[in-house]
Short mmCIF file of C-alpha atoms and ligand atoms in Angstrom, two decimals:
data_model
loop_
_atom_site.label_atom_id
_atom_site.label_comp_id
_atom_site.label_asym_id
_atom_site.label_seq_id
_atom_site.Cartn_x
_atom_site.Cartn_y
_atom_site.Cartn_z
CA MET A 1 33.91 63.22 1.96
CA ARG A 2 35.16 60.03 0.31
CA HIS A 3 32.81 57.91 -1.75
CA PRO A 4 34.30 54.45 -1.94
CA SER A 5 33.77 52.97 -5.41
CA VAL A 6 32.18 49.55 -5.48
CA SER A 7 33.79 46.75 -7.41
CA LEU A 8 31.24 45.26 -9.81
CA LYS A 9 32.90 41.90 -10.29
CA PRO A 10 31.06 39.95 -7.54
CA ALA A 11 27.81 41.58 -8.60
CA ARG A 12 28.32 40.34 -12.16
CA PHE A 13 28.93 36.81 -10.96
CA LEU A 14 25.82 36.95 -8.82
CA CYS A 15 23.74 38.15 -11.76
CA ALA A 16 25.07 35.36 -13.99
CA PHE A 17 24.33 32.79 -11.31
CA LEU A 18 20.80 34.06 -10.76
CA LEU A 19 20.15 34.06 -14.49
CA LEU A 20 21.35 30.46 -14.83
CA ALA A 21 19.28 29.37 -11.85
CA TRP A 22 16.28 31.08 -13.35
CA LEU A 23 16.79 29.37 -16.71
CA ALA A 24 17.11 26.04 -14.94
CA LEU A 25 13.82 26.74 -13.17
CA LEU A 26 12.11 27.64 -16.43
CA THR A 27 13.27 24.51 -18.21
CA GLY A 28 12.02 22.37 -15.34
CA CYS A 29 15.51 21.09 -14.60
CA TRP A 30 15.83 19.26 -11.22
CA LEU A 31 12.20 19.94 -10.56
CA ASP A 32 10.57 16.59 -11.24
CA GLY A 33 11.55 14.80 -8.01
CA PRO A 34 9.01 12.71 -6.10
CA GLN A 35 8.02 15.62 -3.87
CA SER A 36 8.25 18.42 -6.42
CA THR A 37 5.60 21.12 -6.31
CA PHE A 38 6.49 21.98 -9.92
CA ASP A 39 5.55 18.59 -11.37
CA VAL A 40 1.85 18.88 -10.55
CA LYS A 41 -0.58 16.02 -11.16
CA GLY A 42 -3.89 17.49 -10.09
CA PRO A 43 -6.00 20.67 -10.25
CA VAL A 44 -5.40 21.77 -6.65
CA ALA A 45 -1.61 21.57 -6.86
CA ARG A 46 -1.83 23.22 -10.30
CA ALA A 47 -3.81 26.16 -8.89
CA GLN A 48 -1.22 26.56 -6.13
CA LEU A 49 1.62 26.45 -8.65
CA ASP A 50 -0.15 29.09 -10.76
CA VAL A 51 -0.34 31.49 -7.80
CA PHE A 52 3.32 30.83 -7.05
CA MET A 53 4.37 31.53 -10.64
CA VAL A 54 2.35 34.77 -10.86
CA THR A 55 4.12 35.92 -7.69
CA VAL A 56 7.48 34.88 -9.11
CA TYR A 57 6.87 36.79 -12.38
CA VAL A 58 5.73 39.95 -10.62
CA THR A 59 8.60 39.94 -8.14
CA ALA A 60 11.09 39.07 -10.91
CA PHE A 61 9.83 42.10 -12.82
CA ILE A 62 10.33 44.30 -9.72
CA PHE A 63 13.78 42.80 -9.24
CA VAL A 64 14.81 43.60 -12.81
CA VAL A 65 13.46 47.18 -12.70
CA VAL A 66 14.95 48.05 -9.31
CA GLY A 67 18.17 46.23 -10.16
CA SER A 68 18.53 48.13 -13.43
CA VAL A 69 18.00 51.50 -11.77
CA LEU A 70 20.50 50.58 -9.06
CA ALA A 71 23.05 49.35 -11.61
CA PHE A 72 22.57 52.46 -13.74
CA ALA A 73 23.00 54.80 -10.76
CA THR A 74 26.04 52.89 -9.55
CA LEU A 75 27.76 53.04 -12.92
CA ARG A 76 26.66 56.50 -14.05
CA PHE A 77 27.50 58.34 -10.84
CA LYS A 78 30.53 56.45 -9.66
CA ALA A 79 33.66 58.47 -8.79
CA ARG A 80 36.02 58.37 -11.74
CA SER A 81 38.96 60.37 -10.39
CA THR A 82 40.56 61.47 -7.15
CA ALA A 83 38.92 64.86 -7.65
CA ASP A 84 35.51 63.14 -7.95
CA GLU A 85 36.15 61.19 -4.81
CA GLN A 86 37.05 64.28 -2.83
CA ALA A 87 34.25 66.48 -4.19
CA GLU A 88 31.41 67.61 -1.97
CA PRO A 89 28.15 65.63 -2.53
CA PRO A 90 25.59 67.46 -4.69
CA PRO A 91 22.74 69.35 -2.94
CA GLN A 92 20.46 66.84 -1.18
CA SER A 93 16.67 66.93 -1.48
CA HIS A 94 13.70 64.72 -0.76
CA GLY A 95 10.03 64.65 -1.57
CA ASN A 96 8.97 64.50 -5.21
CA PHE A 97 5.21 64.20 -5.57
CA LEU A 98 5.28 62.64 -9.03
CA ALA A 99 7.94 60.06 -8.11
CA GLU A 100 6.17 59.11 -4.92
CA ILE A 101 2.71 58.75 -6.42
CA SER A 102 4.13 56.67 -9.28
CA LEU A 103 5.95 54.31 -6.92
CA VAL A 104 2.91 53.89 -4.67
CA SER A 105 0.66 53.24 -7.70
CA ALA A 106 3.11 50.75 -9.20
CA SER A 107 3.34 48.87 -5.88
CA VAL A 108 -0.45 48.75 -5.54
CA LEU A 109 -0.76 47.52 -9.11
CA CYS A 110 1.74 44.72 -8.44
CA LEU A 111 -0.20 43.65 -5.33
CA VAL A 112 -3.49 43.70 -7.22
CA ILE A 113 -2.00 41.51 -9.96
CA ILE A 114 -0.97 38.99 -7.29
CA ALA A 115 -4.21 39.32 -5.29
CA PHE A 116 -6.60 38.29 -8.07
CA PRO A 117 -5.34 34.73 -8.71
CA THR A 118 -4.56 34.33 -4.99
CA LEU A 119 -8.12 35.06 -3.88
CA LYS A 120 -9.61 33.02 -6.71
CA ASN A 121 -7.51 30.00 -5.79
CA ILE A 122 -8.06 30.34 -2.05
CA TRP A 123 -11.74 29.65 -2.77
CA PHE A 124 -10.96 26.98 -5.34
CA THR A 125 -8.61 25.00 -3.10
CA TYR A 126 -10.74 25.35 0.05
CA ASP A 127 -13.34 22.76 -0.91
CA VAL A 128 -14.51 20.58 -3.78
CA PRO A 129 -16.18 22.83 -6.39
CA GLU A 130 -20.00 22.82 -6.13
CA GLU A 131 -20.57 21.00 -9.43
CA GLN A 132 -18.22 18.15 -8.47
CA ARG A 133 -19.36 17.78 -4.89
CA THR A 134 -21.77 14.88 -5.45
CA SER A 135 -19.02 12.76 -7.00
CA ALA A 136 -16.47 13.50 -4.27
CA TYR A 137 -15.05 10.57 -2.31
CA GLU A 138 -14.61 11.12 1.43
CA ILE A 139 -11.69 9.95 3.57
CA THR A 140 -10.57 10.88 7.08
CA ALA A 141 -6.83 11.19 7.68
CA THR A 142 -5.56 11.27 11.25
CA GLY A 143 -2.04 12.21 12.32
CA TYR A 144 -0.22 10.27 15.03
CA GLN A 145 3.37 10.62 16.26
CA TRP A 146 4.63 9.51 13.66
CA TRP A 147 2.31 7.92 11.16
CA PHE A 148 -1.01 8.45 9.37
CA ARG A 149 -4.27 6.58 9.83
CA PHE A 150 -6.74 6.58 6.94
CA GLU A 151 -10.42 5.85 7.46
CA TYR A 152 -13.00 5.27 4.73
CA PRO A 153 -16.38 6.34 6.22
CA GLY A 154 -18.20 5.19 3.09
CA GLU A 155 -16.96 1.62 3.45
CA GLN A 156 -18.63 0.11 6.51
CA ILE A 157 -17.62 -3.40 7.47
CA ASN A 158 -20.33 -5.42 9.22
CA GLY A 159 -19.89 -5.36 12.96
CA VAL A 160 -16.58 -3.54 12.76
CA GLY A 161 -17.09 0.00 11.49
CA PRO A 162 -15.39 1.88 8.70
CA LEU A 163 -12.44 0.46 6.77
CA VAL A 164 -9.13 1.60 8.28
CA THR A 165 -5.65 1.53 6.76
CA GLY A 166 -2.32 3.11 7.60
CA ASN A 167 0.31 5.17 5.80
CA GLU A 168 -0.72 4.27 2.25
CA LEU A 169 -3.77 6.19 1.13
CA VAL A 170 -5.47 4.56 -1.83
CA ILE A 171 -7.83 6.86 -3.71
CA PRO A 172 -9.83 6.77 -6.94
CA ALA A 173 -8.06 8.61 -9.78
CA SER A 174 -9.78 11.36 -11.79
CA ARG A 175 -12.28 11.90 -9.00
CA PRO A 176 -12.30 14.61 -6.33
CA VAL A 177 -11.35 13.31 -2.90
CA ARG A 178 -12.32 15.26 0.19
CA ILE A 179 -10.05 14.54 3.14
CA ASN A 180 -11.01 15.34 6.73
CA LEU A 181 -7.88 16.17 8.71
CA ARG A 182 -7.62 15.12 12.35
CA THR A 183 -4.91 14.49 14.93
CA VAL A 184 -4.79 12.47 18.13
CA ASP A 185 -1.82 14.28 19.63
CA VAL A 186 0.14 17.31 18.39
CA ILE A 187 -0.18 19.42 15.25
CA HIS A 188 0.74 17.62 12.03
CA SER A 189 0.33 18.76 8.45
CA PHE A 190 -0.93 16.78 5.47
CA TRP A 191 1.04 17.37 2.30
CA VAL A 192 1.12 15.56 -1.04
CA PRO A 193 3.26 18.00 -3.07
CA LYS A 194 2.16 16.80 -6.52
CA LEU A 195 -1.54 16.73 -5.63
CA ALA A 196 -2.25 19.34 -2.95
CA GLY A 197 -0.88 20.86 0.13
CA LYS A 198 -0.47 21.65 2.84
CA VAL A 199 -3.17 21.81 5.50
CA ASP A 200 -2.52 21.37 9.21
CA MET A 201 -4.07 18.67 11.37
CA ILE A 202 -4.85 20.61 14.54
CA PRO A 203 -6.20 19.26 17.86
CA ASN A 204 -9.89 20.08 18.37
CA ARG A 205 -10.23 21.59 14.92
CA ALA A 206 -12.01 20.02 11.94
CA ASN A 207 -9.82 20.96 9.00
CA HIS A 208 -10.16 19.48 5.55
CA LEU A 209 -8.70 19.68 2.07
CA TRP A 210 -9.54 18.25 -1.30
CA LEU A 211 -7.45 16.93 -4.13
CA ARG A 212 -7.78 15.05 -7.38
CA ALA A 213 -5.19 12.92 -9.14
CA ASP A 214 -5.48 13.52 -12.90
CA GLU A 215 -4.13 10.07 -13.60
CA PRO A 216 -3.46 6.81 -11.77
CA GLY A 217 -0.12 6.82 -10.04
CA TYR A 218 2.01 6.63 -6.91
CA TYR A 219 2.51 9.91 -5.07
CA TYR A 220 4.67 10.86 -2.09
CA GLY A 221 3.33 12.57 1.01
CA GLN A 222 5.00 14.07 4.04
CA CYS A 223 4.04 15.58 7.37
CA ALA A 224 4.86 19.25 6.95
CA GLU A 225 4.63 20.55 10.50
CA PHE A 226 7.30 19.84 13.09
CA CYS A 227 5.77 17.29 15.44
CA GLY A 228 8.62 15.77 17.43
CA ASP A 229 11.66 13.52 17.10
CA SER A 230 10.71 11.69 13.93
CA HIS A 231 8.76 14.42 12.15
CA ALA A 232 11.05 14.30 9.11
CA ILE A 233 10.27 10.62 8.55
CA MET A 234 6.54 10.90 9.12
CA ARG A 235 5.74 10.11 5.52
CA PHE A 236 2.92 8.50 3.59
CA ARG A 237 2.03 7.49 0.05
CA VAL A 238 -0.99 8.14 -2.09
CA ILE A 239 -1.91 5.51 -4.65
CA ALA A 240 -4.48 6.63 -7.22
CA LEU A 241 -6.28 3.83 -9.05
CA PRO A 242 -8.76 3.71 -11.95
CA ALA A 243 -12.37 3.28 -10.75
CA GLN A 244 -12.55 -0.50 -11.28
CA GLU A 245 -9.19 -1.23 -9.66
CA PHE A 246 -10.12 1.01 -6.75
CA ALA A 247 -13.36 -0.94 -6.23
CA ALA A 248 -11.42 -4.22 -6.34
CA TRP A 249 -8.90 -2.87 -3.84
CA LEU A 250 -11.70 -1.82 -1.48
CA ALA A 251 -13.34 -5.24 -1.76
CA ASN A 252 -10.05 -6.93 -0.84
CA GLN A 253 -9.30 -4.54 2.02
CA GLU A 254 -12.72 -5.18 3.53
CA GLN A 255 -11.92 -8.88 3.78
CA PRO A 256 -10.55 -10.04 7.13
CA ALA A 257 -6.85 -10.91 7.21
CA ARG A 258 -5.64 -13.79 5.04
CA ALA A 259 -5.40 -16.99 7.03
CA VAL A 260 -3.13 -19.96 6.80
CA THR A 261 -5.75 -22.70 6.66
CA PRO A 262 -5.15 -26.34 7.58
CA ALA A 263 -5.54 -27.10 3.85
CA VAL A 264 -2.73 -24.72 2.95
CA MET A 265 -0.64 -26.18 5.75
CA ALA A 266 -1.22 -29.70 4.43
CA ALA A 267 -0.43 -28.71 0.85
CA ALA A 268 2.81 -27.15 1.96
CA GLY A 269 3.85 -30.43 3.54
CA ASP A 270 7.13 -30.37 5.35
CA ARG A 271 8.73 -27.53 3.45
CA PRO A 272 12.11 -27.01 5.11
CA HIS A 273 12.45 -24.01 7.34
CA ALA A 274 15.98 -23.51 6.07
CA VAL A 275 14.74 -21.84 2.89
CA PHE A 276 13.27 -19.14 5.05
CA ALA A 277 15.89 -19.34 7.74
CA SER A 278 16.54 -15.65 8.08
CA PHE A 279 15.41 -12.34 6.73
CA LYS A 280 18.20 -10.73 8.67
CA THR A 281 20.50 -8.61 6.53
CA ALA A 282 24.21 -7.96 6.80
CA GLY A 283 23.33 -4.82 8.73
CA GLY A 284 22.36 -7.05 11.63
CA GLY A 285 19.00 -5.45 12.21
CA ALA A 286 20.12 -1.89 11.63
CA GLY A 287 20.78 -1.41 7.93
CA ASP A 288 22.15 1.96 6.99
CA ALA A 289 20.69 2.95 3.63
CA LEU A 290 17.11 4.13 3.87
CA SER A 291 16.55 3.85 0.12
CA GLY A 292 14.65 0.93 -1.36
CA SER A 293 15.45 -1.58 -4.07
CA PRO A 294 16.24 -0.17 -7.54
CA GLU A 295 12.93 -1.53 -8.90
CA PHE A 296 10.97 0.14 -6.14
CA ASP A 297 12.83 3.43 -6.45
CA THR A 298 12.32 3.66 -10.23
CA ASN A 299 8.76 2.40 -10.50
CA PRO A 300 7.01 2.31 -7.13
CA PHE A 301 3.57 2.11 -8.74
CA ALA A 302 4.44 -1.19 -10.43
CA ALA A 303 6.01 -2.37 -7.17
CA TRP A 304 2.78 -1.52 -5.35
CA LYS A 305 0.68 -3.55 -7.80
CA GLU A 306 3.03 -6.49 -7.42
CA LYS A 307 2.68 -6.29 -3.65
CA GLN A 308 -1.07 -6.85 -3.83
CA VAL A 309 -0.69 -10.45 -4.94
CA ALA A 310 0.41 -13.25 -2.63
CA ASP A 311 2.74 -15.94 -3.92
CA PRO A 312 2.01 -19.06 -1.83
CA ALA A 313 5.02 -20.78 -3.40
CA LEU A 314 7.28 -18.41 -1.47
CA GLU A 315 5.47 -18.77 1.83
CA ASN A 316 6.14 -21.05 4.74
CA PRO A 317 2.83 -21.81 6.50
CA VAL A 318 4.56 -23.24 9.56
CA LEU A 319 6.58 -20.08 10.05
CA ILE A 320 3.51 -17.95 9.38
CA ALA A 321 1.49 -19.81 12.00
CA GLU A 322 4.32 -19.33 14.47
CA GLY A 323 4.36 -15.61 13.68
CA ARG A 324 0.65 -15.36 14.32
CA ARG A 325 1.11 -17.06 17.70
CA LEU A 326 3.93 -14.65 18.58
CA PHE A 327 1.85 -11.64 17.55
CA GLN A 328 -0.42 -12.60 20.45
CA GLN A 329 2.17 -13.87 22.88
CA LYS A 330 4.41 -10.80 22.56
CA THR A 331 1.36 -8.55 23.02
CA CYS A 332 1.71 -6.84 19.61
CA PHE A 333 -2.10 -6.97 19.41
CA VAL A 334 -2.46 -4.48 22.25
CA CYS A 335 -1.46 -1.67 19.88
CA HIS A 336 -2.13 -3.17 16.44
CA THR A 337 -5.23 -4.71 14.92
CA ILE A 338 -5.21 -7.57 12.45
CA ARG A 339 -8.90 -7.81 11.67
CA GLY A 340 -10.15 -11.38 11.62
CA HIS A 341 -7.10 -12.63 13.51
CA GLU A 342 -6.02 -10.98 16.74
CA GLY A 343 -6.03 -7.38 17.69
CA ILE A 344 -7.83 -4.73 19.63
CA GLY A 345 -5.18 -2.04 19.37
CA VAL A 346 -5.77 1.39 17.95
CA THR A 347 -2.59 3.18 19.03
CA GLY A 348 -0.54 1.68 16.18
CA PRO A 349 -1.34 1.25 12.48
CA ASP A 350 -3.92 -1.36 11.45
CA LEU A 351 -1.97 -4.30 10.01
CA THR A 352 -4.80 -6.34 8.49
CA HIS A 353 -3.30 -6.05 4.98
CA VAL A 354 0.19 -4.81 5.83
CA GLY A 355 1.79 -7.31 3.42
CA ALA A 356 0.17 -5.46 0.52
CA ARG A 357 1.85 -2.14 1.33
CA THR A 358 5.03 -0.96 -0.36
CA THR A 359 6.33 0.80 2.72
CA ILE A 360 6.59 0.32 6.47
CA ALA A 361 7.46 2.63 9.35
CA ALA A 362 5.27 5.40 7.84
CA GLY A 363 6.89 5.51 4.42
CA THR A 364 10.42 5.32 5.83
CA LEU A 365 11.42 1.84 4.61
CA GLU A 366 10.50 -0.31 1.65
CA ASN A 367 8.28 -3.18 2.76
CA THR A 368 10.55 -6.15 2.02
CA PRO A 369 11.18 -9.07 4.41
CA PRO A 370 14.76 -7.92 5.25
CA ARG A 371 13.59 -4.34 5.83
CA MET A 372 10.70 -5.49 8.00
CA TYR A 373 13.17 -7.61 9.94
CA ASP A 374 15.37 -4.53 10.51
CA TRP A 375 12.36 -2.50 11.56
CA ILE A 376 10.96 -5.03 14.07
CA ALA A 377 14.41 -5.85 15.43
CA ASN A 378 15.45 -2.26 15.98
CA PRO A 379 12.62 0.25 15.57
CA ASN A 380 14.30 2.98 17.58
CA TYR A 381 17.20 3.04 15.13
CA PHE A 382 14.94 3.92 12.21
CA LYS A 383 12.38 6.03 14.01
CA PRO A 384 13.81 7.59 17.16
CA GLY A 385 11.29 8.06 19.92
CA ASN A 386 8.58 5.85 18.39
CA LYS A 387 6.02 4.26 20.69
CA MET A 388 6.56 0.69 19.47
CA TYR A 389 9.98 0.82 21.07
CA ASN A 390 9.44 3.34 23.84
CA GLY A 391 6.53 1.91 25.77
CA GLY A 392 6.31 -1.33 23.80
CA TYR A 393 9.74 -2.90 23.86
CA THR A 394 11.09 -0.83 26.72
CA ASP A 395 9.62 1.20 29.53
CA PRO A 396 10.58 4.80 28.67
CA ALA A 397 10.67 5.80 32.34
CA THR A 398 12.97 3.07 33.62
CA GLY A 399 14.57 1.79 30.42
CA GLN A 400 13.54 -1.70 31.51
CA GLN A 401 13.07 -4.18 28.67
CA LEU A 402 9.43 -5.27 28.36
CA ILE A 403 9.52 -7.35 25.18
CA ASN A 404 12.48 -9.34 23.97
CA LEU A 405 12.54 -10.86 20.49
CA ASN A 406 15.22 -13.26 19.30
CA ASP A 407 16.16 -13.75 15.63
CA ALA A 408 13.87 -16.74 15.12
CA GLU A 409 10.92 -14.85 16.59
CA VAL A 410 11.50 -11.79 14.42
CA ASN A 411 11.71 -14.07 11.37
CA ALA A 412 8.39 -15.70 12.19
CA LEU A 413 6.72 -12.32 12.73
CA VAL A 414 8.07 -11.09 9.39
CA ALA A 415 6.78 -14.21 7.59
CA TYR A 416 3.36 -13.73 9.19
CA LEU A 417 3.06 -10.00 8.49
CA GLN A 418 4.28 -10.39 4.91
CA SER A 419 1.55 -12.99 4.32
CA LEU A 420 -1.17 -10.44 5.10
CA LYS A 421 -2.01 -9.32 1.57
CU1 CUA B 1 3.72 14.89 12.03
CU2 CUA B 1 5.50 16.34 11.51
#
């Protein structure tokens, strides 16, 4: 019988590659991206990373041991001459009590080493620890195709109900936050890689998770369960604020939408429309790059803070008033609510303070006037299958156009929505 000898060259390359990859992992290279599970910023994500690393170490140990034995056997017993190759194989045997019991024990030991931290952290990550429970802040997150609704049950607005926002979840930093997970349609999954994740939002099931941001910051979230056409761009953001700033944010959010008062209109005088003629970009309502401005991409937290403040000098009250009129006339209010202005809709995100968000289209686009123009002008381009287009702008069954917006109308809507700080 011939025993073909195995060339070791590819194996050596593979080993070198794995070693380099492993070193890169250890040094944290490439692992600090916005959705990295290695760059943890809270105790829940840290506990999950710990379990992962224990598993990696144990399995790496097994890999090295088994690999060494395999390499040794391959080298030591390889055929070295034609006579070797043509020799009969040595007598075959199986069943060695000592070898078998050692292998079984070693395997059990490895599993036990992994099981201890796993079980401990399953309990830890399941709910806010007993001693912190009284200080936990409660929020309800609901998944929609394809965006997130956030409700603050502790913040009741007179005659309205709890405070509701969309796609940007603002939380207090350094404080446990307990999040109820719901869905109105299919299964989604709530995931903020640097803080905690992931737990599914399942129909007719009251799931929850908890997280805590060690420090104030801007964190990226993502739906982590396939939920239809635009699942991959069903994103959200988590903004963690120090206690005082969080309280101030809540107070502002509870206010009804900012209004363009007659006084503001008068003060603005006859500011020429030309300055605000068009938010339309060269892309003609369908820009290609999904990335944001360099400032936003490098420091989104600073960009978020900037977004909270209105600059009346840059606003055109006439255009804003026209936008508000169009919001009604074009029936936007059927799906969206702008509390204090118009709106009864609950099928789309609440837009009461949409101008103060850094993103639109569920974290897909930076919230700038040109981007908002692109989004309103051509929502199906950025989020295929979305309900604003299919069912709002066009009838999905017949393809018949229901709402038609010209450039001037989109501009006015953008001016209005951007004014809602
Ligand atoms: Cu929602 Cu994927």
